[in-house]
Short mmCIF file of N, CA and C in Angstrom, two decimals:
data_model
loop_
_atom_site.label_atom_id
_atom_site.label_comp_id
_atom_site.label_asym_id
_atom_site.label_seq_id
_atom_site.Cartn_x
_atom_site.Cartn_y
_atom_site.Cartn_z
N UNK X 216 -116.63 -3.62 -203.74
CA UNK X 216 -115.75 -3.09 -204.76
C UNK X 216 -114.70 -2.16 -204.17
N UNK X 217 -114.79 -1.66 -202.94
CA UNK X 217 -113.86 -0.84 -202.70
C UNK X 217 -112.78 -1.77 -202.09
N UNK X 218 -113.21 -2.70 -200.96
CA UNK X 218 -112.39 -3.31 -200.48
C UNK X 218 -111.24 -4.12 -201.35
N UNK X 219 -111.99 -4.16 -202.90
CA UNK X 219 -111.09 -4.53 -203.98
C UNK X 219 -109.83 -3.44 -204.56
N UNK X 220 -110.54 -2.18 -204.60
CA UNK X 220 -109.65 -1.45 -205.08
C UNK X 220 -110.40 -0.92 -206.62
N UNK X 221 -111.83 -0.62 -206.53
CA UNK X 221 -112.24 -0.76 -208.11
C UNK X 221 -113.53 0.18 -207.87
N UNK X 222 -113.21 1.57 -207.39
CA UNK X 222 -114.17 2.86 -207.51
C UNK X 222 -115.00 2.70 -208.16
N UNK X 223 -114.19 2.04 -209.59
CA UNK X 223 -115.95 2.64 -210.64
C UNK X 223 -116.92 1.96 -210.59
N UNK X 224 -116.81 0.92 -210.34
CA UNK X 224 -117.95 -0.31 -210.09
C UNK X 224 -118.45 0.18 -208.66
N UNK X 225 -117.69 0.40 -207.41
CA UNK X 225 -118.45 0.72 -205.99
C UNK X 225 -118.92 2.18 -206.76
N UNK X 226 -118.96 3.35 -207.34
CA UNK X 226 -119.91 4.22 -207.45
C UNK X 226 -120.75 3.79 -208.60
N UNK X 227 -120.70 2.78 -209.20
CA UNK X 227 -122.02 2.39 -209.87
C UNK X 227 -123.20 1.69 -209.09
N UNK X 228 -122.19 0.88 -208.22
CA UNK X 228 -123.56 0.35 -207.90
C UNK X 228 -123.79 1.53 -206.33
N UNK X 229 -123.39 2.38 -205.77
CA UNK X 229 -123.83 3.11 -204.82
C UNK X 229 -125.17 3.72 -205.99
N UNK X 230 -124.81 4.17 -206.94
CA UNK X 230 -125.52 4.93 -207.74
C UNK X 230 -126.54 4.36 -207.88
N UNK X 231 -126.97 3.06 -208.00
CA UNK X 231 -127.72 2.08 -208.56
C UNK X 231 -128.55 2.06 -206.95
N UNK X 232 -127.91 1.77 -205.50
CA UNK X 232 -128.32 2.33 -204.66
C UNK X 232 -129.53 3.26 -204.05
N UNK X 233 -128.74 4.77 -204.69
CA UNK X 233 -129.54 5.90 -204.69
C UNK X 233 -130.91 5.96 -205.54
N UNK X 234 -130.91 5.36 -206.45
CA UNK X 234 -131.70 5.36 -207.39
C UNK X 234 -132.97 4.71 -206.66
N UNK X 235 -132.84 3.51 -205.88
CA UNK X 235 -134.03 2.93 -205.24
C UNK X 235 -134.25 3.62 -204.22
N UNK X 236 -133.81 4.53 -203.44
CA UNK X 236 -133.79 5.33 -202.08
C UNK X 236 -134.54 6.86 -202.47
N UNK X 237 -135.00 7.37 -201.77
CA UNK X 237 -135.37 8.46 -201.55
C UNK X 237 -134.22 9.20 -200.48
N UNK X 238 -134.67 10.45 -200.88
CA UNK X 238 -133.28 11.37 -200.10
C UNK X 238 -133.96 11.84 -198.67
N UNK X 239 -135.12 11.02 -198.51
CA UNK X 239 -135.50 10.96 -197.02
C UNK X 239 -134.87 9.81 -196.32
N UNK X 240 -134.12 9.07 -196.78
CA UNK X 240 -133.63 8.22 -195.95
C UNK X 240 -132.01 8.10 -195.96
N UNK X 241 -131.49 7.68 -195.01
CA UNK X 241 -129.86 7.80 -194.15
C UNK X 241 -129.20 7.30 -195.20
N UNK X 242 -129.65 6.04 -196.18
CA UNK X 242 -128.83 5.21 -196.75
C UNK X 242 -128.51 6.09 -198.21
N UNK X 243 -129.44 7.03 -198.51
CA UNK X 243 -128.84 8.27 -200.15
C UNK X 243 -128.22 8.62 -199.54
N UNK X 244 -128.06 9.18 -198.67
CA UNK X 244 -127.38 10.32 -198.24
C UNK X 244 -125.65 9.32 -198.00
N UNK X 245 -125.80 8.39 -197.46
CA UNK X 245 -124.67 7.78 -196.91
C UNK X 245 -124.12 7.20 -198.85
N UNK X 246 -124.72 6.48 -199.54
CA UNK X 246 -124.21 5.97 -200.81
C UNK X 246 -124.13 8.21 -201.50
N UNK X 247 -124.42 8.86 -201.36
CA UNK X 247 -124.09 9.64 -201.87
C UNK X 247 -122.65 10.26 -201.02
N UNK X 248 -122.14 10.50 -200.38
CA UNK X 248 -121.15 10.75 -199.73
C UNK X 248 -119.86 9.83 -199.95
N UNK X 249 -120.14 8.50 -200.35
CA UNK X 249 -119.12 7.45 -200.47
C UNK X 249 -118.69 7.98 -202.12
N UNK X 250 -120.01 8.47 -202.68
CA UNK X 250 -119.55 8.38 -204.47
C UNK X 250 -118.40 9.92 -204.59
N UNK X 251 -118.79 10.43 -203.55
CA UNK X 251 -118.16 12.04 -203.56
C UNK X 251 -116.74 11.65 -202.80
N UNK X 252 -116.44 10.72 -201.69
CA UNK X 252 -115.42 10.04 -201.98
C UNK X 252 -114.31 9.15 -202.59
N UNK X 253 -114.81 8.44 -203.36
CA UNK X 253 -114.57 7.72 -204.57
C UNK X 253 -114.68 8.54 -205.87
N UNK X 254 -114.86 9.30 -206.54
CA UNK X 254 -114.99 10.03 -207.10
C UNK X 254 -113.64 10.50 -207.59
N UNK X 255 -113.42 10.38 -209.01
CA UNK X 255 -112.01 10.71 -209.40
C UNK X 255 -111.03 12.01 -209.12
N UNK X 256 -111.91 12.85 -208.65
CA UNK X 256 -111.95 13.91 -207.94
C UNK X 256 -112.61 14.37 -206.69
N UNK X 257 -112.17 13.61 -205.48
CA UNK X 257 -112.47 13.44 -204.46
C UNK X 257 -113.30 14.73 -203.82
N UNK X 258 -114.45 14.82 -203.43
CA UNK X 258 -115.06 16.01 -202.87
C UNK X 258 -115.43 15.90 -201.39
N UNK X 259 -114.76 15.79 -200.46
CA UNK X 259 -114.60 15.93 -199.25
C UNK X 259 -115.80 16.54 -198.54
N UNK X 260 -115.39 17.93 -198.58
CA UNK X 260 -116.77 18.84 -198.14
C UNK X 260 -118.07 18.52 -198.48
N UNK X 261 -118.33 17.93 -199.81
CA UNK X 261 -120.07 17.63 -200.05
C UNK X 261 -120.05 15.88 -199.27
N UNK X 262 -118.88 14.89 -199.33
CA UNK X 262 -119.20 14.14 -198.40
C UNK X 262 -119.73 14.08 -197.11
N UNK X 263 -118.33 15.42 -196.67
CA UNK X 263 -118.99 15.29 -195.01
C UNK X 263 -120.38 15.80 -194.81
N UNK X 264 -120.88 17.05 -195.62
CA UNK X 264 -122.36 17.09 -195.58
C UNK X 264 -123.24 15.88 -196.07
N UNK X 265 -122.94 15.16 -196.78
CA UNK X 265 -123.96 14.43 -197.05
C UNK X 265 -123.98 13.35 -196.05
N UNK X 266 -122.95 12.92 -194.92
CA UNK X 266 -123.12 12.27 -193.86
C UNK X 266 -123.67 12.61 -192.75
N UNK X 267 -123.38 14.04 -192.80
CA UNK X 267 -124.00 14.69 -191.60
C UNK X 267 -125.40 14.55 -191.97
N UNK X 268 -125.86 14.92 -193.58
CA UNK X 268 -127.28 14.69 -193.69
C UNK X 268 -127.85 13.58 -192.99
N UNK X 269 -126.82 12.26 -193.45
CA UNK X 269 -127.49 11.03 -193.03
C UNK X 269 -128.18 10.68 -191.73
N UNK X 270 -127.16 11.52 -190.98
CA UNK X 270 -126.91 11.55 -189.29
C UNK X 270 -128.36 11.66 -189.10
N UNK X 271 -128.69 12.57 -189.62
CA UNK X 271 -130.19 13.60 -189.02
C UNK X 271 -130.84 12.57 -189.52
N UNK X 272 -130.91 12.23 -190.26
CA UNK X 272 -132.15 10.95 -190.32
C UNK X 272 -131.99 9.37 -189.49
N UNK X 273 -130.25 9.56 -189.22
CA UNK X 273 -130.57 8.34 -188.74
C UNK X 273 -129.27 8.05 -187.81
N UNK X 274 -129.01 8.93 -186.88
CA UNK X 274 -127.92 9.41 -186.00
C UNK X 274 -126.86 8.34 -185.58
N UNK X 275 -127.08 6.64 -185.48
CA UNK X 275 -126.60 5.84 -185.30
C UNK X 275 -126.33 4.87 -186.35
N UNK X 276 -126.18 5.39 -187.89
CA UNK X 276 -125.57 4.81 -189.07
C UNK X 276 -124.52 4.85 -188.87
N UNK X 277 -123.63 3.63 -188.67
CA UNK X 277 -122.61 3.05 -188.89
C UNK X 277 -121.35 3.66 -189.92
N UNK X 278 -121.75 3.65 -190.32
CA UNK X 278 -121.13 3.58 -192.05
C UNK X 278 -120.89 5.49 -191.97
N UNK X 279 -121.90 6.29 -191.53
CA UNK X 279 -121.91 7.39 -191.61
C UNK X 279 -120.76 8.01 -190.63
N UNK X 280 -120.59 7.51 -189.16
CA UNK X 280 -120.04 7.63 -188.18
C UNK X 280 -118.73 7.55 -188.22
N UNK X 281 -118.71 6.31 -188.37
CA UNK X 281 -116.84 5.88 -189.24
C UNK X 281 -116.49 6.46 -190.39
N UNK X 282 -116.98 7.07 -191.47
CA UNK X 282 -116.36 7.67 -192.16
C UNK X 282 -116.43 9.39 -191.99
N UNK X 283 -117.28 9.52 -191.20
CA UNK X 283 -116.64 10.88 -190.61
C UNK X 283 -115.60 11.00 -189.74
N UNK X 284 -115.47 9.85 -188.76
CA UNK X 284 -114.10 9.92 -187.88
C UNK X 284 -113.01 9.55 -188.47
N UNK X 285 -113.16 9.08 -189.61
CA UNK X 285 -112.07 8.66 -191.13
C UNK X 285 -111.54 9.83 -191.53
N UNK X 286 -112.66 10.69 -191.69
CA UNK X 286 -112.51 12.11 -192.54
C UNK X 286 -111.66 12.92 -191.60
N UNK X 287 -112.27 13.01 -189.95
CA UNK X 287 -111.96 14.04 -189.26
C UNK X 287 -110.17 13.02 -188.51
N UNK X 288 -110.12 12.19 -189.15
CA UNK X 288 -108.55 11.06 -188.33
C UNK X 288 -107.53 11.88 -189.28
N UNK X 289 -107.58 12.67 -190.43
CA UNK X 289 -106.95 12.81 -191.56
C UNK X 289 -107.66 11.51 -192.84
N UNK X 290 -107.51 11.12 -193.16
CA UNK X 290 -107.64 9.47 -193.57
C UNK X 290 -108.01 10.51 -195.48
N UNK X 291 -108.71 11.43 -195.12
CA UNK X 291 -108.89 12.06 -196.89
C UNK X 291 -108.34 13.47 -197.12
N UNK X 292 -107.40 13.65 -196.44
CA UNK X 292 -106.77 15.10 -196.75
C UNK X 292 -106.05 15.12 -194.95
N UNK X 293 -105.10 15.73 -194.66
CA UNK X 293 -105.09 16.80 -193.66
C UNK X 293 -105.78 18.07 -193.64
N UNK X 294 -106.11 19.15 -194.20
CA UNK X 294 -106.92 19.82 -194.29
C UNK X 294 -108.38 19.28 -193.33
N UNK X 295 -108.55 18.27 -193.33
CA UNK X 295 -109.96 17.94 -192.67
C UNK X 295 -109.70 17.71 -190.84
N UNK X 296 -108.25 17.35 -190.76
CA UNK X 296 -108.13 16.79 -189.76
C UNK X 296 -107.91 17.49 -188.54
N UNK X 297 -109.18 17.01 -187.80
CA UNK X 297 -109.96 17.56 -186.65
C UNK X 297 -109.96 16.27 -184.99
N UNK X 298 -108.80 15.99 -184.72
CA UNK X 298 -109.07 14.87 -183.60
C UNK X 298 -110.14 14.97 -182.76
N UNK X 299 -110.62 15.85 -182.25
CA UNK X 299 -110.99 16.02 -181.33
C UNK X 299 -112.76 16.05 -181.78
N UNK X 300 -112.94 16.55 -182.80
CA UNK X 300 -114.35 16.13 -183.50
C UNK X 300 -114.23 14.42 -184.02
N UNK X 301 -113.42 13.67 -184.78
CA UNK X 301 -113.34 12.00 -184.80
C UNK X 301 -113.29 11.52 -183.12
N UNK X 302 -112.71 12.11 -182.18
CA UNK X 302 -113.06 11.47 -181.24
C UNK X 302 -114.44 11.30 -181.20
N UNK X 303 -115.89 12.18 -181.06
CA UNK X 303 -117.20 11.99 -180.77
C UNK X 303 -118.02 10.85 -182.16
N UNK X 304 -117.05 10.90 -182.84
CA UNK X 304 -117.77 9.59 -184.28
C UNK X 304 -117.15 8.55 -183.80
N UNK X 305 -115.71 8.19 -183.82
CA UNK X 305 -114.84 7.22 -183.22
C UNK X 305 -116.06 6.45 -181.68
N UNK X 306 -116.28 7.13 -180.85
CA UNK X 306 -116.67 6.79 -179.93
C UNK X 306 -118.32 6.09 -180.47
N UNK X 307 -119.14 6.56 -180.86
CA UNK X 307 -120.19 6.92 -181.42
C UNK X 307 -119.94 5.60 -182.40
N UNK X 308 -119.48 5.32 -183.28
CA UNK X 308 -119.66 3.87 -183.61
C UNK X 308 -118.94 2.80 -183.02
N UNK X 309 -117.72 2.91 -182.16
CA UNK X 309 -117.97 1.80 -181.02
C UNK X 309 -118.91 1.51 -180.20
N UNK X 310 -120.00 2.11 -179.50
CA UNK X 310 -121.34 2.22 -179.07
C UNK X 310 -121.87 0.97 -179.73
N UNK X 311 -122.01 2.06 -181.79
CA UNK X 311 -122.72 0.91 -182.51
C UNK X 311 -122.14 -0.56 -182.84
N UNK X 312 -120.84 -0.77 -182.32
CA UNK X 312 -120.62 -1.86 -182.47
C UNK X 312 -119.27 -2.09 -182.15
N UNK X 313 -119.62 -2.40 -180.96
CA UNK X 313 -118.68 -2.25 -179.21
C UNK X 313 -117.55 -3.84 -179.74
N UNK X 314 -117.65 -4.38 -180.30
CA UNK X 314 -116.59 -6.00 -180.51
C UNK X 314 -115.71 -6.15 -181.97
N UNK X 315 -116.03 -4.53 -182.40
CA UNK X 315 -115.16 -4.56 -183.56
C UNK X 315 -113.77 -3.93 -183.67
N UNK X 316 -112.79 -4.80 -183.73
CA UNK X 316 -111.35 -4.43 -183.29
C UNK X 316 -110.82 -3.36 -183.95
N UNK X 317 -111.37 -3.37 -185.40
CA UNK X 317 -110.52 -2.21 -186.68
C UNK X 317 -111.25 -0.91 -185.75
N UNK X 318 -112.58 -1.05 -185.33
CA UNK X 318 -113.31 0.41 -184.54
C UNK X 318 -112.38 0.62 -183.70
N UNK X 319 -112.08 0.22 -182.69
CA UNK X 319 -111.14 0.19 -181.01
C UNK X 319 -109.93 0.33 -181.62
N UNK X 320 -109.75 -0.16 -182.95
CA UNK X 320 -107.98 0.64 -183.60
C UNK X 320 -107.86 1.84 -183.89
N UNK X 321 -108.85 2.40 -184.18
CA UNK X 321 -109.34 3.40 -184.60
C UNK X 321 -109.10 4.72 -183.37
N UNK X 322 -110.06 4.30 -182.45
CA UNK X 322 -110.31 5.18 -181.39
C UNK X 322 -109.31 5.27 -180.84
N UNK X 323 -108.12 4.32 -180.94
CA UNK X 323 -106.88 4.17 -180.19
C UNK X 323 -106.13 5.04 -180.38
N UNK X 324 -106.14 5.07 -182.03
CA UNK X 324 -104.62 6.38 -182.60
C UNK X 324 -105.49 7.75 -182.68
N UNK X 325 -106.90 7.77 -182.27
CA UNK X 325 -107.61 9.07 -182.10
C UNK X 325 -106.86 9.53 -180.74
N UNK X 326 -107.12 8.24 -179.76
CA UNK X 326 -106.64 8.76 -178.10
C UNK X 326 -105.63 9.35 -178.40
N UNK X 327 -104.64 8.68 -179.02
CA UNK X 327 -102.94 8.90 -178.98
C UNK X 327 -103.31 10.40 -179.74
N UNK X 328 -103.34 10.57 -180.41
CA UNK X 328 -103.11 11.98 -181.29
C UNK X 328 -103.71 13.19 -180.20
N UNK X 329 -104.43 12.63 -179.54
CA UNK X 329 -105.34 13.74 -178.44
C UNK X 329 -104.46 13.72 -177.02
N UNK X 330 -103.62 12.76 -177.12
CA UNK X 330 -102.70 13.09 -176.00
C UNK X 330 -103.57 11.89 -174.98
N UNK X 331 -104.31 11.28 -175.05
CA UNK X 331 -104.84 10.82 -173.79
C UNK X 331 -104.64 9.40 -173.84
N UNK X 332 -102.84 8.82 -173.61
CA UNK X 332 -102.53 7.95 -173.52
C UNK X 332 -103.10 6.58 -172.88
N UNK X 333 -103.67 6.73 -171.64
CA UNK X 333 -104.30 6.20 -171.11
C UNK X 333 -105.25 5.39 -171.52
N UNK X 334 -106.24 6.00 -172.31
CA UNK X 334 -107.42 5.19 -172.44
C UNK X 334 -106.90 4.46 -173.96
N UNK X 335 -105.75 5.36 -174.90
CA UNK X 335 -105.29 4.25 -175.78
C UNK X 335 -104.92 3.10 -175.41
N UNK X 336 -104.28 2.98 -174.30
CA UNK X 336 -103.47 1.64 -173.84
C UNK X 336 -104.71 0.80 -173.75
N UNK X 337 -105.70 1.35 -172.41
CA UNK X 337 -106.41 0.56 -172.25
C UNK X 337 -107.54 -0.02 -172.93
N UNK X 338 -108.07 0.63 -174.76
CA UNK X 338 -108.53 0.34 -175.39
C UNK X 338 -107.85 -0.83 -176.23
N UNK X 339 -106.54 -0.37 -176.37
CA UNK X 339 -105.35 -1.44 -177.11
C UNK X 339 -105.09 -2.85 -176.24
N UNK X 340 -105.35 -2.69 -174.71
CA UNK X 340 -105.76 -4.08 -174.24
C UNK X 340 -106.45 -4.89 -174.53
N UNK X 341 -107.92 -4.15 -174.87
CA UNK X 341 -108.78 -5.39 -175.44
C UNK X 341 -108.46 -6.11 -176.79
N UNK X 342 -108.18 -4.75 -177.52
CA UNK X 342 -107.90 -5.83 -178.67
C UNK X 342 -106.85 -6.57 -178.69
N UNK X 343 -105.76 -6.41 -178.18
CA UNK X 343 -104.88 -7.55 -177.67
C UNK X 343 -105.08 -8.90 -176.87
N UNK X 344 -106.28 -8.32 -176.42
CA UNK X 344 -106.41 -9.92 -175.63
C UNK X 344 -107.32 -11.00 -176.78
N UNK X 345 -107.79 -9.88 -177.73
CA UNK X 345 -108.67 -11.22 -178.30
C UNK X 345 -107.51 -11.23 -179.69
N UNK X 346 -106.73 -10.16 -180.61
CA UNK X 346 -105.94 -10.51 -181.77
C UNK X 346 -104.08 -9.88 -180.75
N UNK X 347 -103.46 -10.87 -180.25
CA UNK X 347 -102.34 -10.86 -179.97
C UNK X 347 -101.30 -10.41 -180.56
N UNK X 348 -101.50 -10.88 -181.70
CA UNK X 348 -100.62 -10.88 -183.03
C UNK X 348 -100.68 -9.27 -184.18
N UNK X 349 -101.79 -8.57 -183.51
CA UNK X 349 -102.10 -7.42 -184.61
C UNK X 349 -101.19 -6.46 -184.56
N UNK X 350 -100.28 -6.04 -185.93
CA UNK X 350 -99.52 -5.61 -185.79
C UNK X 350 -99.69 -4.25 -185.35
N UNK X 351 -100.68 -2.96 -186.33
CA UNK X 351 -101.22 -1.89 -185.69
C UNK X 351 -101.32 -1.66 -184.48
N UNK X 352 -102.12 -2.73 -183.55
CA UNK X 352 -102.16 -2.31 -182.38
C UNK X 352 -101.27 -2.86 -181.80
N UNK X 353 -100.27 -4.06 -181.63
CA UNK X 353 -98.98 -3.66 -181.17
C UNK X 353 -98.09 -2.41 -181.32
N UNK X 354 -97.78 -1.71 -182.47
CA UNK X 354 -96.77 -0.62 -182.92
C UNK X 354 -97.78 0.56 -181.74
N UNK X 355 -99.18 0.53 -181.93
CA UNK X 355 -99.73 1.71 -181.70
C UNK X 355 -99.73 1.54 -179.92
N UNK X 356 -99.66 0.41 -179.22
CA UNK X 356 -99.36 0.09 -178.25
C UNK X 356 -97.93 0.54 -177.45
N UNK X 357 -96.89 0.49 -178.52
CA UNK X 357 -95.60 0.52 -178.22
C UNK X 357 -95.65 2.23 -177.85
N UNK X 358 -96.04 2.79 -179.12
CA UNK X 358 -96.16 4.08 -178.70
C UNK X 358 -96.82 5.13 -178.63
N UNK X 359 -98.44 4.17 -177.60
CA UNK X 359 -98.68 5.07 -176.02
C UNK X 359 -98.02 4.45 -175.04
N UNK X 360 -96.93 3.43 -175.13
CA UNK X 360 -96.01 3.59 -173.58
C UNK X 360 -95.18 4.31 -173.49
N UNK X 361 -94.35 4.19 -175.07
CA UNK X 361 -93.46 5.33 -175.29
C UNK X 361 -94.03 6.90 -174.40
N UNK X 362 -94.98 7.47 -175.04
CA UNK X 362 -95.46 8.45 -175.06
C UNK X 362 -95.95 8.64 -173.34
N UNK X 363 -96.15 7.38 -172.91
CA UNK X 363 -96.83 7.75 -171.40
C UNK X 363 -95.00 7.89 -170.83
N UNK X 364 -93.92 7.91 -171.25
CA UNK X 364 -93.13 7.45 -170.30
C UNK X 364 -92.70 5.93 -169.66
N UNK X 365 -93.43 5.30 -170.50
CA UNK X 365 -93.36 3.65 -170.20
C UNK X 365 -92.42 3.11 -170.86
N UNK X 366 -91.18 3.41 -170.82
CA UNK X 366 -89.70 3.35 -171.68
C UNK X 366 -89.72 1.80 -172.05
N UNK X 367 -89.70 1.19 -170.20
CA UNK X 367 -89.66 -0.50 -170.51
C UNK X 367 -90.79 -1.42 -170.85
N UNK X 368 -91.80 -1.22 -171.20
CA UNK X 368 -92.81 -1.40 -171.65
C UNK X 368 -92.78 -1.26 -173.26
N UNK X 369 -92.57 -0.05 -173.75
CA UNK X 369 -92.94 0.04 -175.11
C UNK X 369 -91.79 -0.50 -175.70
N UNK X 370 -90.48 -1.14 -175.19
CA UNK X 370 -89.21 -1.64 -175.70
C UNK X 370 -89.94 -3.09 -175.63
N UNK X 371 -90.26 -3.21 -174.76
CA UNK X 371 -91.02 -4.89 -175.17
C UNK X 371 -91.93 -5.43 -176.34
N UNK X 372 -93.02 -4.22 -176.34
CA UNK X 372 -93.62 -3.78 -177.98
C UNK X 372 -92.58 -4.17 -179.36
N UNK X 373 -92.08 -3.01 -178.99
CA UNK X 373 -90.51 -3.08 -180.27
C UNK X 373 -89.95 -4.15 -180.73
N UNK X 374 -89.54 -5.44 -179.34
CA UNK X 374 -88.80 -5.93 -179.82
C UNK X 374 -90.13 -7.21 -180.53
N UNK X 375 -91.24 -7.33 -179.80
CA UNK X 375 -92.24 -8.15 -180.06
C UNK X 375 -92.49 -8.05 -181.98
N UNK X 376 -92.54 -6.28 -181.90
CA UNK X 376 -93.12 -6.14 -183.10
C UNK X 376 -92.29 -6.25 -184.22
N UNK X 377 -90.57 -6.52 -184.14
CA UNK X 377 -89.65 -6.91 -184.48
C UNK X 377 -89.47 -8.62 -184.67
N UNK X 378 -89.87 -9.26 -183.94
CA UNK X 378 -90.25 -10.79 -183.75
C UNK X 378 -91.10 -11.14 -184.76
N UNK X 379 -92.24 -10.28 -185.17
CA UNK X 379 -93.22 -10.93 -185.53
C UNK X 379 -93.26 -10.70 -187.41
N UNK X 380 -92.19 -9.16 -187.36
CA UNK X 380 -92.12 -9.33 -188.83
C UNK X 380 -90.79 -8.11 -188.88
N UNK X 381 -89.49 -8.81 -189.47
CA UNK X 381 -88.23 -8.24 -189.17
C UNK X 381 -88.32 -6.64 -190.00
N UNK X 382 -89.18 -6.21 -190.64
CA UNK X 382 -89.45 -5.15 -191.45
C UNK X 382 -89.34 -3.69 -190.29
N UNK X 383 -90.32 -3.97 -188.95
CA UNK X 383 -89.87 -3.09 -188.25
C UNK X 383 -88.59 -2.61 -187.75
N UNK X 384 -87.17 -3.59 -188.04
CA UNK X 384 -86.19 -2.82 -187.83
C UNK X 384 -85.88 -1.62 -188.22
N UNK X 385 -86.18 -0.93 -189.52
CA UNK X 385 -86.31 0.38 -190.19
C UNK X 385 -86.85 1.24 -189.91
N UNK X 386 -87.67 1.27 -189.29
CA UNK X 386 -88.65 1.90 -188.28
C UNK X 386 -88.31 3.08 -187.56
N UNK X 387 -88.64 3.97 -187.63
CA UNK X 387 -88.01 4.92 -186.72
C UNK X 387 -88.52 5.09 -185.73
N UNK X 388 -89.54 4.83 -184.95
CA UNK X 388 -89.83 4.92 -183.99
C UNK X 388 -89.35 4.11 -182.90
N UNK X 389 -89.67 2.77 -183.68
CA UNK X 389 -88.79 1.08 -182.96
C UNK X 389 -87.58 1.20 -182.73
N UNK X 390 -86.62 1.85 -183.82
CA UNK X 390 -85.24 1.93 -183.56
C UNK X 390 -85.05 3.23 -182.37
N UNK X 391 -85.57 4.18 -182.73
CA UNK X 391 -85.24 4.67 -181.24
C UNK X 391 -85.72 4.44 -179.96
N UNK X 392 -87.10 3.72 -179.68
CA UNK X 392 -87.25 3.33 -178.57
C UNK X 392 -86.10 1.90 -178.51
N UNK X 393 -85.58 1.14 -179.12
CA UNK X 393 -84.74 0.28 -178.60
C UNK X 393 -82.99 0.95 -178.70
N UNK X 394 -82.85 1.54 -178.88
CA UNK X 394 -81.81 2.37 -178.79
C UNK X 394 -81.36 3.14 -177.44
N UNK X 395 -82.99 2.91 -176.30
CA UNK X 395 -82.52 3.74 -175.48
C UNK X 395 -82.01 2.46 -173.87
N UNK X 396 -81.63 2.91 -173.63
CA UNK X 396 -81.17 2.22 -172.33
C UNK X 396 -81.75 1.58 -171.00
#
């Protein structure tokens, strides 16, 4: 239901969830944190505790991991946003599930925001070698070359990511990396 766009149904049935669970286990704690996100009045702070709860019971929940490095990416306020704490969740569910590209997109614009161009690129390799075409990690590609100093590199990005859907001409980032010489 969320991936639809339809809160009230994903916190009914999280609710419906909780109801079979005991609050000794990772999965209340995790369906309770999603409803405090979804929630017409978003409650942030009792989410991130109730993930962290989850943690302690079950340190390598998925679901718990990524939406704290969600929380701490910005993704539910600025106010929350902490790079350098989503780096250790970011990392922490690629572990749990090392072949998932949206994860490694993830960790990518964590690198970039932390300054550590490097391992963005080279995380943005893999997923380029298996989705070529992804636009995110092309743009986010373009600029950690930009950002490393890789002028002719991330102009190749630009014009690629210009090729593939003419919308990036408006772009401000694209237009000034191809603007430069």
């Amino acid at each position: 239901y969320e991936a639809y766009g339809d809160p009230i149904s994903a916190i009914k049935t999280y609710e419906v969830l909780k109801s079979e669970l005991s609050p000794k286990d990772a999965l209340f704690h995790v369906a309770e944190g999603a409803i405090a996100l979804l929630d017409e009045f978003s409650d942030v702070k009792k989410a991130i505790k109730s993930f962290e709860i989850a943690l302690q019971f079950s340190p390598s929940d998925f679901d718990a991991n990524n939406t704290l490095a969600l929380i701490y990416m910005g993704e539910y306020g600025s106010e929350f946003e902490d790079f350098a704490r989503a780096l250790k969740y970011n990392k922490k569910t690629l572990s749990l599930s090392p072949d998932n590209v949206n994860v490694k997109i993830n960790l990518a614009m964590n690198y970039i925001e932390l300054g550590h161009h490097d391992d963005a690129i080279a995380t943005l390799t893999e997923v380029l070698d298996v989705v070529p075409t992804s636009l995110p990690s092309n743009y986010l590609m373009m600029k950690a070359k930009y950002s490393n100093e890789e002028v002719f590199e991330a102009r190749k990005y630009a014009e690629a990511l210009i090729e593939m859907y003419s919308g990036f001409k408006s772009d401000k980032l694209v237009a000034e990396i191809l603007s430069l010489q």
